[in-house]
mmCIF file of C-alpha atoms and ligand atoms in Angstrom:
data_model
loop_
_atom_site.group_PDB
_atom_site.id
_atom_site.type_symbol
_atom_site.label_atom_id
_atom_site.label_comp_id
_atom_site.label_asym_id
_atom_site.label_seq_id
_atom_site.Cartn_x
_atom_site.Cartn_y
_atom_site.Cartn_z
ATOM 1 C CA MET A 27 -8.202 -40.066 24.510
ATOM 2 C CA SER A 28 -6.550 -36.770 25.473
ATOM 3 C CA GLU A 29 -7.863 -33.535 24.032
ATOM 4 C CA VAL A 30 -7.242 -33.163 20.287
ATOM 5 C CA VAL A 31 -5.562 -30.017 19.003
ATOM 6 C CA PHE A 32 -5.618 -29.443 15.244
ATOM 7 C CA ILE A 33 -2.841 -27.517 13.575
ATOM 8 C CA GLY A 34 -2.332 -26.096 10.114
ATOM 9 C CA MET A 35 1.194 -25.330 9.038
ATOM 10 C CA ASP A 36 2.729 -23.654 6.026
ATOM 11 C CA LEU A 37 6.295 -24.911 5.747
ATOM 12 C CA GLY A 38 7.935 -22.478 3.339
ATOM 13 C CA THR A 39 11.339 -21.727 1.907
ATOM 14 C CA SER A 40 11.540 -18.373 3.660
ATOM 15 C CA ARG A 41 8.812 -18.503 6.298
ATOM 16 C CA THR A 42 6.947 -21.118 8.305
ATOM 17 C CA SER A 43 3.545 -20.255 9.766
ATOM 18 C CA ILE A 44 1.281 -22.176 12.094
ATOM 19 C CA THR A 45 -2.416 -21.731 12.928
ATOM 20 C CA THR A 46 -3.982 -23.896 15.666
ATOM 21 C CA SER A 47 -7.491 -24.825 16.751
ATOM 22 C CA THR A 48 -6.602 -23.299 20.122
ATOM 23 C CA GLY A 49 -6.504 -19.880 18.445
ATOM 24 C CA VAL A 50 -2.748 -19.363 18.186
ATOM 25 C CA ARG A 51 -1.051 -18.206 15.035
ATOM 26 C CA THR A 52 2.540 -17.317 14.587
ATOM 27 C CA THR A 53 5.223 -17.217 11.962
ATOM 28 C CA VAL A 54 8.996 -17.661 11.892
ATOM 29 C CA TRP A 55 11.606 -17.279 9.154
ATOM 30 C CA SER A 56 12.654 -20.740 7.966
ATOM 31 C CA TYR A 57 16.243 -20.557 9.205
ATOM 32 C CA VAL A 58 18.093 -22.487 11.887
ATOM 33 C CA GLY A 59 21.478 -21.359 13.199
ATOM 34 C CA TYR A 60 23.754 -23.810 15.021
ATOM 35 C CA ALA A 61 26.502 -22.626 17.373
ATOM 36 C CA GLN A 62 29.903 -23.102 15.709
ATOM 37 C CA ASP A 63 32.018 -23.459 18.853
ATOM 38 C CA HIS A 64 32.077 -22.639 22.562
ATOM 39 C CA VAL A 65 32.554 -18.905 21.893
ATOM 40 C CA SER A 66 29.522 -18.767 19.679
ATOM 41 C CA ARG A 67 27.539 -20.822 22.236
ATOM 42 C CA LYS A 68 28.433 -18.226 24.858
ATOM 43 C CA HIS A 69 27.442 -15.450 22.454
ATOM 44 C CA LEU A 70 24.044 -17.167 22.079
ATOM 45 C CA GLY A 71 23.559 -17.232 25.843
ATOM 46 C CA GLY A 72 24.492 -20.903 26.195
ATOM 47 C CA ARG A 73 22.113 -22.100 23.455
ATOM 48 C CA GLU A 74 23.086 -24.673 20.822
ATOM 49 C CA LYS A 75 20.693 -23.333 18.196
ATOM 50 C CA VAL A 76 18.641 -20.271 17.373
ATOM 51 C CA PHE A 77 15.805 -19.797 14.912
ATOM 52 C CA GLY A 78 14.270 -17.402 12.415
ATOM 53 C CA GLU A 79 15.282 -13.772 12.393
ATOM 54 C CA GLU A 80 17.617 -14.301 15.357
ATOM 55 C CA ALA A 81 19.530 -16.951 13.382
ATOM 56 C CA VAL A 82 19.919 -14.591 10.413
ATOM 57 C CA GLN A 83 21.024 -11.705 12.625
ATOM 58 C CA ASN A 84 23.705 -13.921 14.183
ATOM 59 C CA ARG A 85 24.810 -15.432 10.872
ATOM 60 C CA MET A 86 28.468 -14.574 11.544
ATOM 61 C CA ALA A 87 28.440 -16.661 14.740
ATOM 62 C CA VAL A 88 26.401 -19.686 13.629
ATOM 63 C CA ASP A 89 26.165 -22.272 10.866
ATOM 64 C CA LEU A 90 23.079 -20.886 9.155
ATOM 65 C CA VAL A 91 20.848 -23.505 7.510
ATOM 66 C CA ARG A 92 17.903 -22.697 5.257
ATOM 67 C CA PRO A 93 16.594 -26.235 4.961
ATOM 68 C CA LEU A 94 14.068 -25.665 2.171
ATOM 69 C CA ASP A 95 16.262 -23.839 -0.273
ATOM 70 C CA LYS A 96 14.695 -23.667 -3.782
ATOM 71 C CA GLY A 97 11.429 -25.223 -2.615
ATOM 72 C CA VAL A 98 12.667 -28.740 -1.729
ATOM 73 C CA ILE A 99 14.359 -30.142 1.338
ATOM 74 C CA CYS A 100 18.031 -30.312 0.451
ATOM 75 C CA ASP A 101 19.191 -33.907 0.538
ATOM 76 C CA ASP A 102 21.840 -33.644 3.247
ATOM 77 C CA GLU A 103 21.769 -34.569 6.923
ATOM 78 C CA LYS A 104 22.177 -30.946 8.009
ATOM 79 C CA SER A 105 19.033 -29.831 6.188
ATOM 80 C CA LYS A 106 17.034 -32.832 7.395
ATOM 81 C CA GLN A 107 18.057 -32.115 10.975
ATOM 82 C CA ALA A 108 17.177 -28.440 10.487
ATOM 83 C CA VAL A 109 13.659 -29.299 9.239
ATOM 84 C CA ARG A 110 13.133 -31.405 12.343
ATOM 85 C CA ASP A 111 14.450 -28.645 14.629
ATOM 86 C CA LEU A 112 12.381 -25.993 12.857
ATOM 87 C CA LEU A 113 9.177 -28.043 13.246
ATOM 88 C CA GLU A 114 9.917 -28.615 16.929
ATOM 89 C CA TYR A 115 10.505 -24.898 17.474
ATOM 90 C CA VAL A 116 7.376 -23.757 15.594
ATOM 91 C CA ILE A 117 5.189 -26.224 17.491
ATOM 92 C CA GLU A 118 6.704 -25.049 20.787
ATOM 93 C CA GLN A 119 5.769 -21.476 19.839
ATOM 94 C CA ALA A 120 2.138 -22.579 19.484
ATOM 95 C CA ASP A 121 1.876 -23.331 23.237
ATOM 96 C CA ILE A 122 -0.150 -26.498 22.823
ATOM 97 C CA PRO A 123 -1.271 -27.876 26.215
ATOM 98 C CA SER A 124 1.011 -30.773 27.124
ATOM 99 C CA GLY A 125 -0.492 -34.222 26.726
ATOM 100 C CA SER A 126 -2.747 -33.135 23.826
ATOM 101 C CA THR A 127 -3.199 -35.346 20.800
ATOM 102 C CA ILE A 128 -1.995 -33.343 17.795
ATOM 103 C CA TYR A 129 -3.474 -33.757 14.318
ATOM 104 C CA GLY A 130 -1.733 -31.613 11.744
ATOM 105 C CA VAL A 131 -1.901 -30.677 8.088
ATOM 106 C CA ILE A 132 1.358 -29.385 6.637
ATOM 107 C CA GLY A 133 1.280 -27.400 3.423
ATOM 108 C CA ALA A 134 4.626 -27.383 1.636
ATOM 109 C CA PRO A 135 5.876 -26.097 -1.728
ATOM 110 C CA ALA A 136 4.359 -28.326 -4.445
ATOM 111 C CA GLU A 137 7.613 -30.173 -5.267
ATOM 112 C CA ALA A 138 8.545 -30.673 -1.613
ATOM 113 C CA SER A 139 5.048 -31.982 -0.903
ATOM 114 C CA VAL A 140 5.777 -34.815 -3.368
ATOM 115 C CA ASP A 141 9.587 -35.306 -3.355
ATOM 116 C CA SER A 142 10.272 -34.583 0.326
ATOM 117 C CA LYS A 143 6.953 -35.839 1.677
ATOM 118 C CA ALA A 144 8.429 -38.890 3.390
ATOM 119 C CA HIS A 145 10.985 -36.772 5.120
ATOM 120 C CA ILE A 146 8.453 -34.159 6.279
ATOM 121 C CA LEU A 147 6.262 -36.961 7.663
ATOM 122 C CA GLU A 148 9.182 -38.563 9.458
ATOM 123 C CA ALA A 149 10.347 -35.286 11.008
ATOM 124 C CA ALA A 150 6.830 -34.206 11.998
ATOM 125 C CA SER A 151 5.792 -37.539 13.467
ATOM 126 C CA GLU A 152 8.095 -36.848 16.408
ATOM 127 C CA PHE A 153 5.838 -33.956 17.379
ATOM 128 C CA MET A 154 2.394 -34.818 15.972
ATOM 129 C CA ASP A 155 0.222 -37.890 16.308
ATOM 130 C CA SER A 156 -1.267 -37.878 12.835
ATOM 131 C CA ILE A 157 -0.228 -35.867 9.786
ATOM 132 C CA VAL A 158 -1.256 -34.969 6.253
ATOM 133 C CA VAL A 159 1.155 -33.281 3.847
ATOM 134 C CA CYS A 160 -0.430 -31.309 1.023
ATOM 135 C CA SER A 161 0.664 -28.745 -1.506
ATOM 136 C CA GLU A 162 0.464 -25.222 -0.194
ATOM 137 C CA PRO A 163 -1.552 -23.651 -3.021
ATOM 138 C CA PHE A 164 -4.235 -26.268 -2.427
ATOM 139 C CA ALA A 165 -4.332 -25.308 1.248
ATOM 140 C CA VAL A 166 -4.760 -21.658 0.258
ATOM 141 C CA ALA A 167 -7.697 -22.485 -2.032
ATOM 142 C CA TYR A 168 -9.325 -24.755 0.566
ATOM 143 C CA GLY A 169 -9.084 -22.073 3.235
ATOM 144 C CA LEU A 170 -10.961 -19.611 1.072
ATOM 145 C CA ASP A 171 -13.597 -22.164 -0.038
ATOM 146 C CA PHE A 172 -12.444 -21.804 -3.632
ATOM 147 C CA LEU A 173 -12.802 -25.431 -4.504
ATOM 148 C CA ALA A 174 -14.340 -25.215 -7.952
ATOM 149 C CA ASP A 175 -12.389 -24.309 -11.081
ATOM 150 C CA THR A 176 -9.838 -22.038 -9.468
ATOM 151 C CA LEU A 177 -6.198 -21.534 -10.327
ATOM 152 C CA VAL A 178 -4.034 -20.705 -7.345
ATOM 153 C CA VAL A 179 -0.637 -19.101 -7.875
ATOM 154 C CA ASP A 180 1.542 -19.149 -4.777
ATOM 155 C CA ILE A 181 4.493 -16.794 -5.179
ATOM 156 C CA GLY A 182 7.025 -17.795 -2.558
ATOM 157 C CA ALA A 183 10.735 -17.291 -2.091
ATOM 158 C CA GLY A 184 12.115 -20.425 -3.761
ATOM 159 C CA THR A 185 9.279 -21.331 -6.102
ATOM 160 C CA VAL A 186 6.127 -20.148 -7.798
ATOM 161 C CA ASP A 187 3.642 -22.995 -7.392
ATOM 162 C CA LEU A 188 0.550 -23.114 -9.532
ATOM 163 C CA CYS A 189 -2.320 -25.450 -8.782
ATOM 164 C CA ARG A 190 -5.582 -26.197 -10.545
ATOM 165 C CA VAL A 191 -8.363 -26.805 -8.051
ATOM 166 C CA HIS A 192 -11.505 -28.529 -9.298
ATOM 167 C CA GLY A 193 -13.332 -30.102 -6.423
ATOM 168 C CA THR A 194 -10.839 -32.841 -5.485
ATOM 169 C CA MET A 195 -7.390 -33.146 -3.941
ATOM 170 C CA PRO A 196 -5.048 -32.003 -6.745
ATOM 171 C CA LYS A 197 -2.971 -34.588 -8.616
ATOM 172 C CA PRO A 198 0.563 -34.050 -9.934
ATOM 173 C CA GLU A 199 -0.819 -33.076 -13.366
ATOM 174 C CA ASP A 200 -2.783 -30.254 -11.703
ATOM 175 C CA GLN A 201 0.411 -28.569 -10.544
ATOM 176 C CA ARG A 202 3.251 -26.644 -12.107
ATOM 177 C CA THR A 203 6.293 -25.129 -10.441
ATOM 178 C CA HIS A 204 8.842 -22.688 -11.726
ATOM 179 C CA HIS A 205 11.835 -21.263 -9.928
ATOM 180 C CA PHE A 206 11.750 -17.591 -10.842
ATOM 181 C CA ALA A 207 10.267 -16.542 -7.471
ATOM 182 C CA GLY A 208 11.117 -14.017 -4.717
ATOM 183 C CA ASP A 209 14.754 -15.101 -4.309
ATOM 184 C CA ALA A 210 15.289 -14.894 -8.070
ATOM 185 C CA ILE A 211 13.893 -11.332 -8.090
ATOM 186 C CA ASP A 212 16.392 -10.458 -5.324
ATOM 187 C CA ASN A 213 19.271 -11.965 -7.309
ATOM 188 C CA LYS A 214 18.193 -10.204 -10.479
ATOM 189 C CA LEU A 215 17.960 -6.878 -8.638
ATOM 190 C CA VAL A 216 21.443 -7.401 -7.172
ATOM 191 C CA GLU A 217 22.733 -8.147 -10.676
ATOM 192 C CA LEU A 218 21.142 -5.007 -12.186
ATOM 193 C CA LEU A 219 22.345 -2.775 -9.349
ATOM 194 C CA THR A 220 25.873 -4.176 -9.562
ATOM 195 C CA LYS A 221 25.912 -3.490 -13.292
ATOM 196 C CA ASN A 222 24.386 0.010 -13.168
ATOM 197 C CA HIS A 223 25.939 1.266 -9.902
ATOM 198 C CA PRO A 224 29.270 -0.519 -9.561
ATOM 199 C CA ASP A 225 30.460 1.829 -6.784
ATOM 200 C CA ALA A 226 27.519 1.226 -4.459
ATOM 201 C CA ASP A 227 27.940 -1.171 -1.538
ATOM 202 C CA PHE A 228 24.982 -3.406 -0.628
ATOM 203 C CA SER A 229 24.119 -6.960 0.423
ATOM 204 C CA THR A 230 21.380 -9.301 -0.808
ATOM 205 C CA ASN A 231 19.560 -8.869 2.513
ATOM 206 C CA MET A 232 19.482 -5.086 2.050
ATOM 207 C CA VAL A 233 18.206 -5.511 -1.487
ATOM 208 C CA ARG A 234 15.460 -7.894 -0.323
ATOM 209 C CA GLU A 235 14.289 -5.352 2.258
ATOM 210 C CA ILE A 236 14.159 -2.633 -0.392
ATOM 211 C CA LYS A 237 12.186 -4.932 -2.666
ATOM 212 C CA GLU A 238 9.692 -5.818 0.075
ATOM 213 C CA PHE A 239 9.050 -2.136 0.657
ATOM 214 C CA HIS A 240 8.925 -0.880 -2.951
ATOM 215 C CA ALA A 241 8.127 -3.903 -5.153
ATOM 216 C CA CYS A 242 5.998 -2.775 -8.075
ATOM 217 C CA VAL A 243 5.358 -3.610 -11.711
ATOM 218 C CA GLY A 244 3.649 -1.518 -14.374
ATOM 219 C CA ALA A 245 3.995 1.915 -15.838
ATOM 220 C CA HIS A 246 2.775 4.008 -12.900
ATOM 221 C CA MET A 247 5.352 3.428 -10.269
ATOM 222 C CA ASP A 248 6.478 5.768 -7.479
ATOM 223 C CA PRO A 249 10.188 6.601 -7.666
ATOM 224 C CA VAL A 250 12.416 4.320 -5.569
ATOM 225 C CA LYS A 251 15.233 6.291 -3.950
ATOM 226 C CA VAL A 252 17.645 4.511 -1.632
ATOM 227 C CA THR A 253 20.889 5.263 0.138
ATOM 228 C CA PHE A 254 23.923 3.000 -0.288
ATOM 229 C CA PRO A 255 27.446 3.721 0.898
ATOM 230 C CA VAL A 256 30.036 4.539 -1.761
ATOM 231 C CA GLN A 257 33.493 4.057 -0.227
ATOM 232 C CA GLY A 258 31.849 4.551 3.159
ATOM 233 C CA LYS A 259 29.952 7.710 2.189
ATOM 234 C CA PRO A 260 26.106 7.479 2.174
ATOM 235 C CA THR A 261 24.938 8.259 -1.372
ATOM 236 C CA GLU A 262 21.427 8.408 -2.840
ATOM 237 C CA PHE A 263 20.476 6.330 -5.880
ATOM 238 C CA ASP A 264 17.311 6.265 -7.951
ATOM 239 C CA ILE A 265 16.710 2.562 -8.610
ATOM 240 C CA THR A 266 13.117 2.728 -9.926
ATOM 241 C CA ALA A 267 14.000 1.180 -13.286
ATOM 242 C CA GLU A 268 15.970 -1.695 -11.719
ATOM 243 C CA VAL A 269 13.178 -2.565 -9.224
ATOM 244 C CA SER A 270 10.590 -2.529 -11.992
ATOM 245 C CA GLU A 271 12.698 -4.684 -14.327
ATOM 246 C CA ALA A 272 13.541 -7.261 -11.624
ATOM 247 C CA CYS A 273 9.917 -7.572 -10.424
ATOM 248 C CA SER A 274 8.512 -7.724 -13.960
ATOM 249 C CA ALA A 275 10.688 -10.733 -14.766
ATOM 250 C CA ILE A 276 8.253 -12.910 -12.786
ATOM 251 C CA VAL A 277 5.332 -12.205 -15.133
ATOM 252 C CA THR A 278 6.273 -14.156 -18.274
ATOM 253 C CA PRO A 279 7.241 -17.543 -16.711
ATOM 254 C CA THR A 280 4.183 -17.409 -14.446
ATOM 255 C CA VAL A 281 1.694 -16.587 -17.204
ATOM 256 C CA GLU A 282 3.205 -19.337 -19.383
ATOM 257 C CA ALA A 283 2.747 -21.900 -16.604
ATOM 258 C CA LEU A 284 -0.763 -20.571 -15.959
ATOM 259 C CA GLN A 285 -1.723 -20.862 -19.594
ATOM 260 C CA ASP A 286 -0.265 -24.370 -19.780
ATOM 261 C CA LEU A 287 -2.437 -25.507 -16.855
ATOM 262 C CA ILE A 288 -5.513 -23.900 -18.383
ATOM 263 C CA ALA A 289 -4.905 -25.237 -21.908
ATOM 264 C CA THR A 290 -4.625 -28.842 -20.688
ATOM 265 C CA PHE A 291 -7.924 -28.625 -18.751
ATOM 266 C CA ASP A 292 -11.406 -29.563 -19.969
ATOM 267 C CA PRO A 293 -12.182 -26.900 -22.638
ATOM 268 C CA GLU A 294 -15.645 -26.289 -21.246
ATOM 269 C CA PHE A 295 -14.182 -24.955 -18.005
ATOM 270 C CA GLN A 296 -11.114 -23.116 -19.313
ATOM 271 C CA GLN A 297 -12.717 -19.675 -19.454
ATOM 272 C CA LYS A 298 -14.133 -20.115 -15.954
ATOM 273 C CA MET A 299 -10.701 -20.980 -14.627
ATOM 274 C CA ARG A 300 -9.081 -18.003 -16.354
ATOM 275 C CA ASN A 301 -11.625 -15.800 -14.586
ATOM 276 C CA HIS A 302 -10.795 -17.328 -11.220
ATOM 277 C CA VAL A 303 -7.067 -16.859 -10.674
ATOM 278 C CA LEU A 304 -6.001 -16.339 -7.082
ATOM 279 C CA LEU A 305 -2.580 -14.975 -6.082
ATOM 280 C CA GLY A 306 -1.054 -15.863 -2.710
ATOM 281 C CA GLY A 307 2.359 -16.036 -1.026
ATOM 282 C CA GLY A 308 4.639 -13.171 0.007
ATOM 283 C CA GLY A 309 5.449 -12.292 -3.606
ATOM 284 C CA SER A 310 1.778 -11.582 -4.349
ATOM 285 C CA GLN A 311 2.294 -8.276 -2.520
ATOM 286 C CA ILE A 312 4.155 -6.799 -5.497
ATOM 287 C CA THR A 313 2.060 -3.749 -6.359
ATOM 288 C CA GLY A 314 0.364 -3.996 -9.740
ATOM 289 C CA LEU A 315 1.058 -7.709 -10.178
ATOM 290 C CA SER A 316 -2.536 -8.897 -10.616
ATOM 291 C CA ARG A 317 -3.062 -6.219 -13.260
ATOM 292 C CA ALA A 318 0.161 -7.245 -15.049
ATOM 293 C CA PHE A 319 -1.048 -10.877 -15.138
ATOM 294 C CA GLU A 320 -4.448 -9.788 -16.485
ATOM 295 C CA ASP A 321 -2.746 -7.754 -19.221
ATOM 296 C CA ALA A 322 -0.566 -10.731 -20.162
ATOM 297 C CA LEU A 323 -3.616 -13.029 -20.249
ATOM 298 C CA VAL A 324 -5.384 -10.839 -22.834
ATOM 299 C CA GLU A 325 -3.699 -12.623 -25.741
ATOM 300 C CA TYR A 326 -5.061 -15.939 -24.429
ATOM 301 C CA GLY A 327 -8.638 -14.668 -24.111
ATOM 302 C CA GLY A 328 -8.427 -12.566 -20.931
ATOM 303 C CA GLY A 329 -8.951 -13.392 -17.271
ATOM 304 C CA LYS A 330 -9.549 -12.090 -13.759
ATOM 305 C CA VAL A 331 -6.802 -12.197 -11.164
ATOM 306 C CA ARG A 332 -7.296 -11.494 -7.458
ATOM 307 C CA THR A 333 -4.886 -11.388 -4.514
ATOM 308 C CA VAL A 334 -5.626 -13.166 -1.195
ATOM 309 C CA GLU A 335 -6.106 -10.877 1.776
ATOM 310 C CA GLU A 336 -3.655 -12.382 4.252
ATOM 311 C CA PRO A 337 -0.755 -13.806 2.244
ATOM 312 C CA GLN A 338 1.199 -14.573 5.409
ATOM 313 C CA TYR A 339 -1.429 -16.859 6.947
ATOM 314 C CA ALA A 340 -3.536 -17.959 3.952
ATOM 315 C CA GLY A 341 -1.573 -21.247 3.741
ATOM 316 C CA SER A 342 -1.622 -22.181 7.419
ATOM 317 C CA ASN A 343 -5.258 -21.066 7.887
ATOM 318 C CA GLY A 344 -6.244 -23.253 4.935
ATOM 319 C CA ALA A 345 -4.218 -26.191 6.266
ATOM 320 C CA LEU A 346 -6.034 -25.880 9.612
ATOM 321 C CA LYS A 347 -9.373 -25.903 7.822
ATOM 322 C CA ILE A 348 -8.410 -29.104 5.971
ATOM 323 C CA ALA A 349 -7.427 -30.624 9.335
ATOM 324 C CA LEU A 350 -10.744 -29.672 10.945
ATOM 325 C CA ASP A 351 -12.726 -31.146 8.020
ATOM 326 C CA MET A 352 -10.770 -34.411 7.853
ATOM 327 C CA PRO A 353 -12.747 -37.442 9.082
ATOM 328 C CA GLU A 354 -11.556 -38.991 12.363
ATOM 329 C CA ASP A 355 -11.082 -42.381 10.605
ATOM 330 C CA PHE A 356 -8.441 -40.833 8.456
ATOM 331 C CA TRP A 357 -6.338 -39.676 11.416
ATOM 332 C CA GLN A 358 -6.742 -43.062 13.091
ATOM 333 C CA GLU A 359 -5.599 -44.911 9.963
ATOM 334 C CA PHE A 360 -2.372 -42.927 9.946
ATOM 335 C CA ILE A 361 -1.757 -43.718 13.609
ATOM 336 C CA GLU A 362 -2.339 -47.435 12.972
ATOM 337 C CA GLU A 363 -0.004 -47.450 9.945
ATOM 338 C CA GLN A 364 2.695 -45.762 12.004
ATOM 339 C CA SER A 365 2.406 -48.252 14.834
ATOM 340 C CA GLN A 366 2.585 -51.174 12.377
ATOM 341 C CA GLU A 367 5.759 -49.761 10.847
ATOM 342 C CA ALA A 368 7.357 -49.199 14.248
HETATM 343 N N1 ATP B 13 5.772 -6.650 0.268
HETATM 344 C C1 ATP B 13 6.393 -7.541 -0.510
HETATM 345 N N2 ATP B 13 6.561 -7.299 -1.821
HETATM 346 C C2 ATP B 13 7.197 -8.173 -2.615
HETATM 347 N N3 ATP B 13 7.715 -9.346 -2.197
HETATM 348 C C3 ATP B 13 7.569 -9.641 -0.895
HETATM 349 C C4 ATP B 13 6.917 -8.774 0.019
HETATM 350 N N4 ATP B 13 6.917 -9.349 1.249
HETATM 351 C C5 ATP B 13 7.561 -10.523 1.096
HETATM 352 N N5 ATP B 13 7.963 -10.705 -0.174
HETATM 353 C C6 ATP B 13 8.716 -11.832 -0.731
HETATM 354 O O1 ATP B 13 7.932 -12.993 -0.657
HETATM 355 C C7 ATP B 13 8.804 -14.132 -0.568
HETATM 356 C C8 ATP B 13 8.367 -14.973 0.614
HETATM 357 O O2 ATP B 13 7.053 -15.388 0.383
HETATM 358 P P1 ATP B 13 6.447 -16.558 1.268
HETATM 359 O O3 ATP B 13 6.609 -16.207 2.681
HETATM 360 O O4 ATP B 13 5.102 -16.859 0.728
HETATM 361 O O5 ATP B 13 7.488 -17.686 0.862
HETATM 362 P P2 ATP B 13 7.662 -19.150 1.361
HETATM 363 O O6 ATP B 13 6.323 -19.781 1.562
HETATM 364 O O7 ATP B 13 8.594 -19.182 2.494
HETATM 365 O O8 ATP B 13 8.389 -19.716 0.074
HETATM 366 P P3 ATP B 13 8.015 -20.999 -0.808
HETATM 367 O O9 ATP B 13 6.522 -21.005 -0.977
HETATM 368 O O10 ATP B 13 8.808 -20.793 -2.074
HETATM 369 O O11 ATP B 13 8.520 -22.116 0.014
HETATM 370 C C9 ATP B 13 10.214 -13.609 -0.350
HETATM 371 O O12 ATP B 13 10.932 -13.648 -1.559
HETATM 372 C C10 ATP B 13 9.959 -12.171 0.094
HETATM 373 O O13 ATP B 13 11.033 -11.306 -0.219
HETATM 374 MG MG1 MG B 14 5.102 -20.826 0.486
#
C-alpha cells in the first residue's frame, strides 16, 4: 500500500482548519466564491472559483457561498457543491504527496456531524480513502487528553456546541447546541449600534472585526473607541457599553445548556464535571468569559472554567490525534463498505 497520511480537519461555519501527520497545518475561512460571468472570471484572473478571505474580499464580483451557515450544511445543491469544493481546496493546501493513502477525521459542528454526516462523508470520499466524522468539541477534548468527566464548550460562529466527555465517544444525549454564537453577537452589536448611533455608517464585517479586537465581558473593561463615517465624515464613537452588552448575551444560554448537561449526568460525577469545563472555538477569546461563566455557575454549586490555548487549531489537532489512534481495521472496514456500495 502507498504511504498513509493522516489528517485532522475542523470543518466550521466560519473557518476550516487542517492538521496533517506530515506536519502541515493551515486554516481558511469557510467561504467559496463562484465567478458570476465572464467579466468576473477575468477579474479573478481566469479562475472559476476563489476561497476564504479572497472570496469575501471579492464578494461584489462572485456568488459568495458560506456552506455551513448556522452550523449545518444548508440543504441546497449550491451549498453541497461548496462543501465539496472547500474540502478539495483545503486538502490541496496541505500539500500531501501525490499517491498517498489518506485517512481523515473531520470534526464538524455537533448538529452537522449528525444531520449532515452523510453529505460530509460523500463529499470527502472524493479526496480521502477512509473517513470518520465526529463532533468538534469531542475532537477538542480528545486532543487535550481530557477524556474523563469533562464538559467542552465550543463557541463558534454559527453555534455553541456543548459536549459531555466521559471516556467514550459521545452520544447524542451528551451534546447540546444553541445558536447564540459569534454571528449572533455580531448581529446583536449591529442592532445596538444602529439603535444608539443611527447616523453612523458601518457594515457587519466591520462590526465583526471590532468585536474580534475588543470583545470583553465583565465590569472591568477597557473603553472601546472606534471611528465610523457620518455622512462621509470620520467620527469617533465610544461603544464600550454596546460591545459589553452584545458579548454578555452569550453567557445565559450557554450556562443553561451547561447546567442541563450536568444535571442529567450521574450525580456522583456532577461536581467533578462542573470543575472541568473547557472553552474552545474562536468565541472563547472573549476576554473575561471564563470568569463570567464561573460567576454564573455559583448558583448551581460553582465550577472551574478554563480556555484552550490554541482555539484555532484545537479542533483539527484533536481530530488528527483521533486519526492516529484509530485502529487500522477500522479504516479498512470503511474502505470495504465503500467499495461494496459502489
Ligand atoms: N478575538 C476574538 N474575540 C471574540 N470572538 C472572536 C475572536 N476571534 C474570533 N472570534 C469569533 O469566533 C467565531 C469563529 O469561531 P470558530 O472559528 O471557532 O468558528 P467555526 O468553527 O467556524 O464555527 P462553528 O463551530 O459554529 O461551525 C466568529 O464569530 C468570530 O468572530
Ligand atoms: Mg467550530
